[in-house]
Structure formats: C-alpha cells, structure tokens
Amino acid sequence: GAGGAATDNRPIAAEILALRHERAQLLGYPDFASYKLEPEMAGAPANVEALLMQVWAPAKARAEADAARLAQMLHEDGVNGALEPWDWRFYAERRRKAEHDLDEAAVKPYLTLDAMIGAVFDTAQRLFGLEFRPFDAPLWSPDVRAWEITRNGRQMAVFLGDYFARPSKRSGAWCSSLQQQHGIGAGQRPIVVNVCNFTPPETAGAPCYLSWDDAHTLFHEFGHALHHILSDVAWPSISGTSVARDFVELPSQLFEHWLEQPEVLDRHARHAETGTPLPAALRDRILAARNADQGFATTEYLESALVDLAFHRGPPPSDPMARQAGLLAELGAPAAIPMRHATPHFAHVFSGDGYSAGYYSYMWSEVMDADAFDAFLETGDAFDPETARKLERWILSKGDSLPADELWLKFRERKPGVHALLRGRGLLADAS
C-alpha cells in the first residue's frame, strides 16, 4: 500500500509460508498442511476442505439472499450502485434492529452472575451428578471464588472462578488447570480455574449483570472445566483438555447449548429484584436473534479458513495476496463480504504456528458440538441420562488416551454430520 515498504508485511508472509513448506519437506511431508494436520482429528487437508465446502455452499446461498435484501434497502435510500462491504454492516444492523431488536438492558436483570453460575452448576449436576460446595481459601484476589466438587461423596475436583475484570488482568476468557488429573500411584484430582472479564458491580454486594454473550462465555469455559473435572486417565500428559486442537473446543461449545434450553432459562434466568422468570417472548427473541446475519458471519469465517488452508497446501505462493484473490474468485465469494482476517493481519496464522493450517478448527468443533447436542435432542430430553453417561465415558473422561475420531465414533456411533450445524445457524434452505 501507500504506507511504504517499512510497514508492508506481505513479503514477510510469503517468507513464512516458504519456510514452513521447507520445514515440512525436510520432515518428509509433501507440504505444510499435510505435516500440521497429521496429528489432528481431521488428519489430512482434503478432509478439512471437504467439511468446509459442505458448509460453504449453504452459507454463500444465505449470504447472497441477504445481500439482495440489503441492496434493496440501499436502493430504497436512493443510493445507486453495488452493495459494498461498508454498506453491509450499516444495513445489516438496521435490519437486525427492525427484525430482532434485542434490548440488552431488558435482558440483563434476568442474567445475574450468581443466577448463571447456579444454571451452570445445576446443568452439571443434572447431567453428571456433580455436587458443588463453596469454601473459603486464600487465593490471588479477594474476587476469586472456590468450590469443592464431589460425586457420591468422592472428591472430583476443586473449581475456582475468577470472574471480574481488574487492571492487571489479561483480557478475554479462558480455562486453566493448576493441577492435572492423573492415575499415577494414589492418583491426583484436578484443580481447575475459569477466568473471565465481566464488569464488576459498582457497589460491593450488588448483583453483577451479564449480557447474553457473557452468559454463553460462562457456560463455554465451564465446558472446558468439565473436560478436566471428569478426566479419568493414567498419565498427566494426556489428561483433561490435552487433546487435538480441532477436538478441544467440542466440550466447551457443546455445554453452551444447555444455556439455551427453555427449562434452564425458566428455572435460573429470574429477575434480580422481582424473582419473576424471563418472559417467554423475550427468551424467543434472544434465540431468534442468534441467527441474524449468519450468512455473513459464516461466509467471512470460511473465506479466512479456506485461504489459510490454500496457503499451506502445495508449493508456497510467492505472492500470497494473489493466491488469496485467486481462491476467493474460484469460490465465487460475495464481493460485499471480505475475509474476516485479511492476510496482512491474519495473526492466527502468521504470529506463530498455533492456528496455521488450523483456522478451520473452530468450524470442525462446531460441526461436532451441534451433532453431539443432537444426540440428546433425538432422545426427546436435553438431559437424557444415558447420553450424558456416554458423553462422559467416551469424551469428557478420556482426554487424549484414544484418537479423537475413535472417541467420537464410540459416543455417536457414526461420523459427524453438518446437518445440525446448518440447522442451528439457520442455513438450511427450508429454514429461511
């Protein structure tokens, strides 16, 4: 760009790709994607591409239908010409307000932190028989809370919740274990911590109000915690969440589904002052709003995932930007939807090896979490005890003691399918 060579990192991207290719070839692989994906659940680049393309077609169709509607709004405003990326955000937001306006302020009184922790623990109790007892312990901040988790009188874990933002804290939300489960000698039970950055109440003792997204985060991170809490393996190196990157988000994303169950919301989402349950109409609006603009969200994500994969398959591109443009043209990517992460700032792929040839793994995990939750729904009971036992036995307790695809097959008795994901994102043609 006009910024000059000093700030142009495109040659660095090309160099990184060339060096990765060279390393993979030195190690006996045809290309970097083949090397990187071998230990993952996907196993090979072709499997990743096949999965992403199954979602690409319906996502693109939905995005094109949305584009037509937004272009109509643009032209009704007297603007001639094509729908541009910057128009999309503006009109999609206007459309969302018209069709799904969710007043966060109306929802928040029903979503206090204490009520949502109650929902998390109640869900874990109903599914896995876990019991939670708070206790006092000298921890790194007075905000941090501690619980002992038991089942049938046996200690399972200690769980710590560090929920509030404070000045010295890294942003975001994550799950860590301070002590891993293992079965060496007398064995060891885990100590697990969920860290979040919720806004603390202005006065001590007042309730902390969460947004709908915050409540999802709470369930997500506790899903990771369950992978530690229920772990039952011999060796610490394969315990808990020490699994393939495209498998690790399955327990966390799966647990989020229970937040959206009407029986959980009716029981726990109660008004902080009056104690009345979340009105059904408001609950239905929240659940409907999830799929607003899913065509855009899914398409921009898949563009980035497919470009990441293309960069690492076959000979490395001397001009990554040209390779990116070529692939998006081949895909017929909608002009008004640029990649979520354009190459010069695609930190997931270029700041380290973490998500290089691995950006697809969010979608891979989501296909599985949607399909896994369907295993419960197919029984007619989101808390079906037999399905919960299978989930614990084959996924949550096993860590990395068997290959992820084998664990999945034992739990689901077939390969993961994309149908549940497409239905959940509102991308099935008949769900328009």
Short mmCIF file of C-alpha atoms in Angstrom, two decimals:
data_model
loop_
_atom_site.label_atom_id
_atom_site.label_comp_id
_atom_site.label_asym_id
_atom_site.label_seq_id
_atom_site.Cartn_x
_atom_site.Cartn_y
_atom_site.Cartn_z
CA GLY A 1 0.00 0.00 0.00
CA ALA A 2 0.91 3.67 0.16
CA GLY A 3 2.31 3.14 3.64
CA GLY A 4 5.65 2.24 2.13
CA ALA A 5 7.86 -0.80 2.45
CA ALA A 6 8.58 -0.25 6.15
CA THR A 7 5.05 -1.25 7.17
CA ASP A 8 4.29 -3.69 4.34
CA ASN A 9 4.41 -7.17 5.86
CA ARG A 10 3.30 -9.04 2.71
CA PRO A 11 6.86 -10.16 1.82
CA ILE A 12 7.20 -11.48 5.40
CA ALA A 13 4.03 -13.54 4.94
CA ALA A 14 5.49 -15.04 1.74
CA GLU A 15 8.75 -15.83 3.54
CA ILE A 16 6.96 -17.51 6.47
CA LEU A 17 4.99 -19.70 4.04
CA ALA A 18 8.16 -20.64 2.13
CA LEU A 19 9.99 -21.58 5.35
CA ARG A 20 7.05 -23.63 6.63
CA HIS A 21 6.97 -25.52 3.32
CA GLU A 22 10.69 -26.18 3.53
CA ARG A 23 10.42 -27.45 7.10
CA ALA A 24 7.56 -29.82 6.16
CA GLN A 25 9.56 -31.19 3.23
CA LEU A 26 12.64 -31.71 5.40
CA LEU A 27 10.41 -33.77 7.69
CA GLY A 28 9.18 -35.87 4.77
CA TYR A 29 5.75 -34.30 4.14
CA PRO A 30 4.52 -33.02 0.75
CA ASP A 31 3.50 -29.65 2.21
CA PHE A 32 2.95 -27.82 5.49
CA ALA A 33 -0.79 -28.58 5.72
CA SER A 34 -0.11 -32.33 5.49
CA TYR A 35 2.52 -32.05 8.25
CA LYS A 36 0.36 -29.89 10.51
CA LEU A 37 -2.89 -31.85 10.16
CA GLU A 38 -1.47 -35.34 10.66
CA PRO A 39 -1.91 -35.38 14.48
CA GLU A 40 -5.25 -33.51 14.38
CA MET A 41 -8.63 -35.16 14.21
CA ALA A 42 -9.01 -34.01 10.59
CA GLY A 43 -5.88 -35.96 9.63
CA ALA A 44 -5.42 -34.52 6.14
CA PRO A 45 -6.03 -31.29 4.18
CA ALA A 46 -8.60 -32.94 1.87
CA ASN A 47 -10.80 -33.79 4.88
CA VAL A 48 -10.74 -30.18 6.06
CA GLU A 49 -11.60 -28.88 2.61
CA ALA A 50 -14.47 -31.37 2.23
CA LEU A 51 -16.02 -30.28 5.53
CA LEU A 52 -15.63 -26.54 4.89
CA MET A 53 -17.10 -26.85 1.39
CA GLN A 54 -20.18 -28.64 2.77
CA VAL A 55 -20.87 -25.53 4.84
CA TRP A 56 -19.67 -23.04 2.17
CA ALA A 57 -22.46 -23.71 -0.35
CA PRO A 58 -25.42 -23.07 2.03
CA ALA A 59 -23.61 -20.17 3.75
CA LYS A 60 -22.94 -18.48 0.39
CA ALA A 61 -26.56 -19.03 -0.71
CA ARG A 62 -27.82 -17.44 2.51
CA ALA A 63 -25.31 -14.55 2.15
CA GLU A 64 -26.44 -13.91 -1.44
CA ALA A 65 -30.10 -13.82 -0.36
CA ASP A 66 -29.17 -11.40 2.44
CA ALA A 67 -27.12 -9.29 0.01
CA ALA A 68 -30.14 -8.91 -2.27
CA ARG A 69 -32.28 -7.73 0.67
CA LEU A 70 -29.61 -5.27 1.87
CA ALA A 71 -29.04 -3.95 -1.69
CA GLN A 72 -32.80 -3.33 -1.89
CA MET A 73 -32.59 -1.28 1.34
CA LEU A 74 -29.60 0.61 -0.10
CA HIS A 75 -31.50 1.46 -3.29
CA GLU A 76 -34.61 2.45 -1.31
CA ASP A 77 -32.34 5.01 0.34
CA GLY A 78 -31.65 6.43 -3.13
CA VAL A 79 -28.08 5.09 -3.37
CA ASN A 80 -27.29 3.67 -6.81
CA GLY A 81 -24.51 1.13 -7.35
CA ALA A 82 -23.41 -2.13 -5.83
CA LEU A 83 -23.61 -3.15 -2.18
CA GLU A 84 -20.13 -2.52 -0.72
CA PRO A 85 -18.61 -4.14 2.40
CA TRP A 86 -19.13 -0.96 4.44
CA ASP A 87 -22.80 -0.82 3.36
CA TRP A 88 -23.31 -4.37 4.62
CA ARG A 89 -22.53 -3.54 8.27
CA PHE A 90 -24.76 -0.46 8.17
CA TYR A 91 -27.81 -2.09 6.59
CA ALA A 92 -27.43 -5.41 8.40
CA GLU A 93 -27.52 -3.53 11.71
CA ARG A 94 -30.60 -1.58 10.60
CA ARG A 95 -32.27 -4.83 9.51
CA ARG A 96 -31.35 -6.55 12.80
CA LYS A 97 -32.92 -3.67 14.75
CA ALA A 98 -36.11 -3.95 12.69
CA GLU A 99 -36.39 -7.74 12.83
CA HIS A 100 -34.69 -8.83 16.05
CA ASP A 101 -34.24 -5.77 18.18
CA LEU A 102 -32.95 -7.06 21.47
CA ASP A 103 -32.82 -4.55 24.25
CA GLU A 104 -29.80 -5.75 26.23
CA ALA A 105 -30.98 -3.63 29.17
CA ALA A 106 -34.25 -5.58 29.28
CA VAL A 107 -32.42 -8.91 29.34
CA LYS A 108 -29.67 -8.12 31.84
CA PRO A 109 -31.73 -8.08 35.08
CA TYR A 110 -32.52 -11.76 34.41
CA LEU A 111 -28.87 -12.73 33.89
CA THR A 112 -27.06 -12.08 37.14
CA LEU A 113 -23.70 -13.79 37.59
CA ASP A 114 -24.90 -15.72 40.65
CA ALA A 115 -28.02 -16.96 38.82
CA MET A 116 -25.96 -18.06 35.80
CA ILE A 117 -23.36 -19.83 37.98
CA GLY A 118 -26.38 -21.57 39.51
CA ALA A 119 -27.53 -22.56 36.00
CA VAL A 120 -24.07 -23.92 35.13
CA PHE A 121 -23.81 -25.99 38.33
CA ASP A 122 -27.40 -27.24 38.09
CA THR A 123 -26.79 -28.37 34.49
CA ALA A 124 -23.59 -30.19 35.53
CA GLN A 125 -25.46 -31.80 38.42
CA ARG A 126 -28.35 -32.98 36.23
CA LEU A 127 -26.06 -34.35 33.51
CA PHE A 128 -23.15 -35.78 35.53
CA GLY A 129 -24.28 -35.93 39.18
CA LEU A 130 -21.70 -33.33 40.32
CA GLU A 131 -22.26 -31.51 43.63
CA PHE A 132 -20.73 -28.09 44.40
CA ARG A 133 -19.81 -26.80 47.86
CA PRO A 134 -18.31 -23.31 48.22
CA PHE A 135 -15.38 -22.87 50.60
CA ASP A 136 -13.02 -20.09 51.63
CA ALA A 137 -9.39 -20.24 50.55
CA PRO A 138 -6.57 -17.71 50.39
CA LEU A 139 -6.44 -17.03 46.62
CA TRP A 140 -4.75 -14.46 44.36
CA SER A 141 -7.60 -11.93 44.57
CA PRO A 142 -10.47 -11.49 47.02
CA ASP A 143 -12.80 -11.75 43.99
CA VAL A 144 -11.85 -15.38 43.27
CA ARG A 145 -14.39 -17.97 44.45
CA ALA A 146 -13.71 -21.63 45.24
CA TRP A 147 -15.89 -24.76 45.22
CA GLU A 148 -15.20 -28.35 46.08
CA ILE A 149 -16.83 -30.70 43.56
CA THR A 150 -17.89 -34.15 44.71
CA ARG A 151 -19.94 -37.05 43.31
CA ASN A 152 -21.48 -39.67 45.57
CA GLY A 153 -19.21 -38.40 48.33
CA ARG A 154 -16.00 -38.77 46.30
CA GLN A 155 -13.89 -35.68 45.66
CA MET A 156 -13.76 -34.96 41.92
CA ALA A 157 -12.03 -31.57 41.74
CA VAL A 158 -11.57 -28.11 43.15
CA PHE A 159 -13.05 -25.41 40.92
CA LEU A 160 -12.04 -21.74 41.06
CA GLY A 161 -13.91 -18.87 39.39
CA ASP A 162 -12.08 -15.59 38.72
CA TYR A 163 -14.89 -13.67 37.05
CA PHE A 164 -14.26 -9.92 37.24
CA ALA A 165 -12.10 -7.60 35.16
CA ARG A 166 -9.29 -5.89 37.08
CA PRO A 167 -6.47 -3.60 35.91
CA SER A 168 -3.63 -6.15 35.90
CA LYS A 169 -5.55 -8.91 34.11
CA ARG A 170 -5.24 -10.20 30.54
CA SER A 171 -8.46 -9.65 28.62
CA GLY A 172 -10.68 -12.44 27.34
CA ALA A 173 -11.82 -15.67 28.98
CA TRP A 174 -10.06 -19.00 29.40
CA CYS A 175 -9.82 -22.22 31.40
CA SER A 176 -6.61 -23.42 33.04
CA SER A 177 -5.74 -26.29 35.32
CA LEU A 178 -3.47 -25.58 38.28
CA GLN A 179 -3.21 -29.32 38.89
CA GLN A 180 -3.90 -32.08 36.33
CA GLN A 181 -5.83 -35.25 36.99
CA HIS A 182 -3.71 -38.42 36.74
CA GLY A 183 -3.76 -42.00 37.99
CA ILE A 184 -0.10 -42.48 38.92
CA GLY A 185 0.29 -44.03 42.39
CA ALA A 186 -2.58 -42.83 44.55
CA GLY A 187 -3.63 -40.52 41.71
CA GLN A 188 -4.46 -36.82 41.77
CA ARG A 189 -7.68 -34.88 41.23
CA PRO A 190 -7.63 -31.63 39.25
CA ILE A 191 -7.71 -28.02 40.38
CA VAL A 192 -9.38 -26.05 37.58
CA VAL A 193 -9.89 -22.31 37.11
CA ASN A 194 -12.22 -20.38 34.83
CA VAL A 195 -11.10 -16.82 34.18
CA CYS A 196 -13.47 -14.19 32.72
CA ASN A 197 -13.54 -10.40 32.49
CA PHE A 198 -17.09 -9.48 33.48
CA THR A 199 -17.77 -5.92 34.62
CA PRO A 200 -17.89 -5.95 38.43
CA PRO A 201 -20.88 -4.35 40.19
CA GLU A 202 -20.40 -0.66 41.03
CA THR A 203 -21.10 -1.23 44.73
CA ALA A 204 -19.87 -4.20 46.70
CA GLY A 205 -22.61 -6.75 47.30
CA ALA A 206 -24.79 -5.52 44.42
CA PRO A 207 -25.60 -8.11 41.74
CA CYS A 208 -23.29 -8.45 38.73
CA TYR A 209 -25.32 -8.32 35.50
CA LEU A 210 -24.23 -10.34 32.47
CA SER A 211 -25.04 -9.85 28.80
CA TRP A 212 -26.34 -12.83 26.80
CA ASP A 213 -22.82 -13.23 25.34
CA ASP A 214 -21.33 -13.20 28.85
CA ALA A 215 -23.70 -15.99 29.90
CA HIS A 216 -22.53 -18.01 26.87
CA THR A 217 -18.92 -17.39 27.89
CA LEU A 218 -19.65 -18.68 31.40
CA PHE A 219 -21.10 -21.94 30.00
CA HIS A 220 -18.31 -22.24 27.39
CA GLU A 221 -15.47 -22.01 29.88
CA PHE A 222 -17.19 -24.42 32.26
CA GLY A 223 -17.45 -26.90 29.37
CA HIS A 224 -13.64 -26.84 29.22
CA ALA A 225 -13.58 -27.22 33.02
CA LEU A 226 -15.74 -30.37 32.79
CA HIS A 227 -13.12 -31.92 30.48
CA HIS A 228 -10.68 -31.58 33.42
CA ILE A 229 -13.14 -32.36 36.25
CA LEU A 230 -14.34 -35.64 34.71
CA SER A 231 -10.90 -36.67 33.38
CA ASP A 232 -10.01 -40.27 34.27
CA VAL A 233 -6.71 -41.25 32.63
CA ALA A 234 -3.38 -42.64 33.81
CA TRP A 235 -0.94 -40.01 32.55
CA PRO A 236 -0.98 -36.24 33.15
CA SER A 237 0.30 -35.55 29.61
CA ILE A 238 -2.96 -36.85 28.07
CA SER A 239 -5.30 -35.59 30.81
CA GLY A 240 -8.21 -33.18 30.53
CA THR A 241 -8.01 -30.76 27.63
CA SER A 242 -4.63 -32.04 26.32
CA VAL A 243 -6.26 -33.15 23.06
CA ALA A 244 -6.10 -32.26 19.36
CA ARG A 245 -6.79 -28.58 18.65
CA ASP A 246 -9.76 -29.39 16.40
CA PHE A 247 -11.28 -31.51 19.22
CA VAL A 248 -10.59 -29.31 22.27
CA GLU A 249 -13.49 -26.90 21.65
CA LEU A 250 -16.07 -29.71 21.45
CA PRO A 251 -16.81 -29.94 25.22
CA SER A 252 -16.90 -26.14 25.67
CA GLN A 253 -19.08 -25.35 22.67
CA LEU A 254 -21.35 -28.31 23.44
CA PHE A 255 -22.01 -27.11 27.02
CA GLU A 256 -23.21 -23.73 25.68
CA HIS A 257 -26.28 -25.45 24.19
CA TRP A 258 -27.78 -26.03 27.64
CA LEU A 259 -27.95 -22.29 28.38
CA GLU A 260 -30.46 -22.03 25.52
CA GLN A 261 -32.78 -24.73 26.84
CA PRO A 262 -36.11 -23.19 27.93
CA GLU A 263 -36.19 -25.33 31.09
CA VAL A 264 -32.77 -23.96 32.17
CA LEU A 265 -33.74 -20.35 31.43
CA ASP A 266 -37.14 -20.73 33.09
CA ARG A 267 -35.51 -22.10 36.23
CA HIS A 268 -32.48 -19.80 36.52
CA ALA A 269 -32.98 -16.61 34.48
CA ARG A 270 -35.02 -14.77 37.09
CA HIS A 271 -35.33 -11.04 37.57
CA ALA A 272 -32.82 -9.79 40.15
CA GLU A 273 -35.43 -7.72 42.01
CA THR A 274 -38.81 -9.38 41.43
CA GLY A 275 -37.68 -13.01 41.01
CA THR A 276 -40.00 -13.47 38.01
CA PRO A 277 -38.73 -15.79 35.23
CA LEU A 278 -37.51 -14.45 31.88
CA PRO A 279 -40.67 -13.87 29.81
CA ALA A 280 -41.10 -16.47 27.05
CA ALA A 281 -41.45 -13.76 24.37
CA LEU A 282 -38.11 -12.21 25.37
CA ARG A 283 -36.49 -15.65 25.50
CA ASP A 284 -37.75 -16.43 21.99
CA ARG A 285 -36.39 -13.11 20.68
CA ILE A 286 -32.96 -13.87 22.16
CA LEU A 287 -32.89 -17.29 20.49
CA ALA A 288 -34.12 -15.91 17.14
CA ALA A 289 -31.55 -13.09 17.14
CA ARG A 290 -28.68 -15.63 17.20
CA ASN A 291 -29.09 -16.29 13.51
CA ALA A 292 -29.36 -12.69 12.34
CA ASP A 293 -26.71 -12.20 9.64
CA GLN A 294 -25.38 -15.78 9.87
CA GLY A 295 -24.80 -15.81 6.09
CA PHE A 296 -22.27 -13.00 6.50
CA ALA A 297 -20.64 -14.40 9.65
CA THR A 298 -20.24 -17.91 8.26
CA THR A 299 -19.02 -16.72 4.85
CA GLU A 300 -16.36 -14.32 6.16
CA TYR A 301 -15.06 -17.02 8.51
CA LEU A 302 -14.97 -19.72 5.81
CA GLU A 303 -13.13 -17.38 3.41
CA SER A 304 -10.37 -16.99 6.01
CA ALA A 305 -10.26 -20.72 6.80
CA LEU A 306 -10.09 -21.74 3.13
CA VAL A 307 -7.37 -19.16 2.37
CA ASP A 308 -5.33 -20.39 5.37
CA LEU A 309 -5.62 -23.95 4.06
CA ALA A 310 -4.72 -22.94 0.47
CA PHE A 311 -1.61 -21.08 1.67
CA HIS A 312 -0.24 -24.28 3.23
CA ARG A 313 -1.14 -26.82 0.53
CA GLY A 314 1.17 -27.49 -2.40
CA PRO A 315 4.05 -25.19 -3.28
CA PRO A 316 4.10 -21.96 -1.24
CA PRO A 317 2.76 -18.87 -3.08
CA SER A 318 5.41 -16.26 -3.96
CA ASP A 319 2.61 -13.68 -3.81
CA PRO A 320 0.14 -14.62 -1.03
CA MET A 321 -2.19 -11.73 -1.91
CA ALA A 322 -2.55 -13.02 -5.49
CA ARG A 323 -3.21 -16.55 -4.18
CA GLN A 324 -5.85 -15.14 -1.83
CA ALA A 325 -7.56 -13.19 -4.64
CA GLY A 326 -7.45 -16.23 -6.93
CA LEU A 327 -9.03 -18.54 -4.38
CA LEU A 328 -11.82 -16.08 -3.49
CA ALA A 329 -12.57 -15.71 -7.22
CA GLU A 330 -12.67 -19.53 -7.64
CA LEU A 331 -15.08 -19.78 -4.71
CA GLY A 332 -17.28 -17.03 -6.11
CA ALA A 333 -17.05 -15.23 -2.76
CA PRO A 334 -19.62 -12.41 -2.50
CA ALA A 335 -17.93 -9.08 -3.24
CA ALA A 336 -19.53 -7.38 -0.26
CA ILE A 337 -18.08 -9.91 2.21
CA PRO A 338 -14.30 -9.59 2.64
CA MET A 339 -12.33 -12.19 4.63
CA ARG A 340 -12.69 -11.90 8.40
CA HIS A 341 -8.88 -11.69 8.61
CA ALA A 342 -7.10 -10.36 5.53
CA THR A 343 -3.64 -11.86 5.12
CA PRO A 344 -1.54 -8.88 6.39
CA HIS A 345 -3.29 -9.00 9.80
CA PHE A 346 -4.16 -12.71 9.99
CA ALA A 347 -2.41 -13.14 13.35
CA HIS A 348 -3.90 -16.59 13.96
CA VAL A 349 -1.91 -17.92 11.02
CA PHE A 350 1.24 -15.78 10.98
CA SER A 351 2.05 -14.80 14.58
CA GLY A 352 3.01 -18.42 15.38
CA ASP A 353 2.14 -21.96 14.42
CA GLY A 354 -0.92 -22.27 16.68
CA TYR A 355 -3.62 -21.91 14.05
CA SER A 356 -1.52 -22.13 10.86
CA ALA A 357 -3.38 -24.56 8.56
CA GLY A 358 -5.66 -24.76 11.62
CA TYR A 359 -8.08 -21.84 11.45
CA TYR A 360 -10.69 -24.36 10.24
CA SER A 361 -10.76 -25.96 13.70
CA TYR A 362 -13.44 -23.64 15.11
CA MET A 363 -15.86 -24.87 12.43
CA TRP A 364 -14.73 -28.51 12.80
CA SER A 365 -15.51 -28.34 16.52
CA GLU A 366 -18.83 -26.61 15.89
CA VAL A 367 -19.97 -29.33 13.49
CA MET A 368 -19.29 -31.82 16.28
CA ASP A 369 -20.85 -29.82 19.12
CA ALA A 370 -24.09 -29.32 17.16
CA ASP A 371 -24.18 -33.02 16.22
CA ALA A 372 -23.37 -34.07 19.80
CA PHE A 373 -26.19 -31.97 21.23
CA ASP A 374 -28.49 -33.57 18.66
CA ALA A 375 -27.68 -36.90 20.33
CA PHE A 376 -29.53 -35.54 23.38
CA LEU A 377 -32.37 -33.93 21.42
CA GLU A 378 -33.01 -37.16 19.48
CA THR A 379 -34.00 -38.82 22.77
CA GLY A 380 -36.56 -36.07 23.43
CA ASP A 381 -34.70 -35.00 26.59
CA ALA A 382 -31.85 -32.45 26.67
CA PHE A 383 -30.77 -34.10 29.96
CA ASP A 384 -31.07 -37.73 28.82
CA PRO A 385 -29.06 -39.71 31.44
CA GLU A 386 -27.85 -42.44 29.08
CA THR A 387 -26.50 -39.93 26.52
CA ALA A 388 -24.83 -37.97 29.34
CA ARG A 389 -23.16 -41.20 30.55
CA LYS A 390 -21.89 -41.91 27.03
CA LEU A 391 -20.61 -38.35 26.69
CA GLU A 392 -18.68 -38.65 29.95
CA ARG A 393 -17.46 -42.16 29.26
CA TRP A 394 -16.18 -41.60 25.71
CA ILE A 395 -15.29 -37.90 25.55
CA LEU A 396 -15.11 -35.99 28.84
CA SER A 397 -13.22 -38.63 30.84
CA LYS A 398 -10.84 -39.85 28.16
CA GLY A 399 -8.50 -36.90 27.50
CA ASP A 400 -6.14 -37.92 24.71
CA SER A 401 -5.99 -41.61 25.67
CA LEU A 402 -7.52 -42.67 22.32
CA PRO A 403 -7.59 -40.89 18.93
CA ALA A 404 -10.32 -38.24 18.81
CA ASP A 405 -12.10 -39.82 15.83
CA GLU A 406 -12.35 -43.14 17.71
CA LEU A 407 -13.75 -41.41 20.80
CA TRP A 408 -16.33 -39.63 18.65
CA LEU A 409 -17.43 -42.88 16.98
CA LYS A 410 -17.84 -44.61 20.36
CA PHE A 411 -20.02 -41.72 21.57
CA ARG A 412 -22.09 -41.05 18.43
CA GLU A 413 -21.78 -44.40 16.60
CA ARG A 414 -21.37 -42.59 13.26
CA LYS A 415 -19.21 -39.84 11.77
CA PRO A 416 -20.11 -36.21 12.49
CA GLY A 417 -22.55 -34.65 10.00
CA VAL A 418 -23.03 -30.95 9.16
CA HIS A 419 -26.85 -31.01 9.23
CA ALA A 420 -27.19 -29.99 12.88
CA LEU A 421 -24.77 -27.07 12.41
CA LEU A 422 -26.58 -25.80 9.33
CA ARG A 423 -29.92 -26.04 11.13
CA GLY A 424 -28.52 -24.29 14.23
CA ARG A 425 -27.11 -21.43 12.14
CA GLY A 426 -30.36 -21.14 10.16
CA LEU A 427 -28.57 -22.04 6.90
CA LEU A 428 -30.86 -24.84 5.68
CA ALA A 429 -32.81 -23.85 2.59
CA ASP A 430 -36.12 -24.85 4.19
CA ALA A 431 -35.38 -22.80 7.31
CA SER A 432 -35.41 -19.42 5.57
#
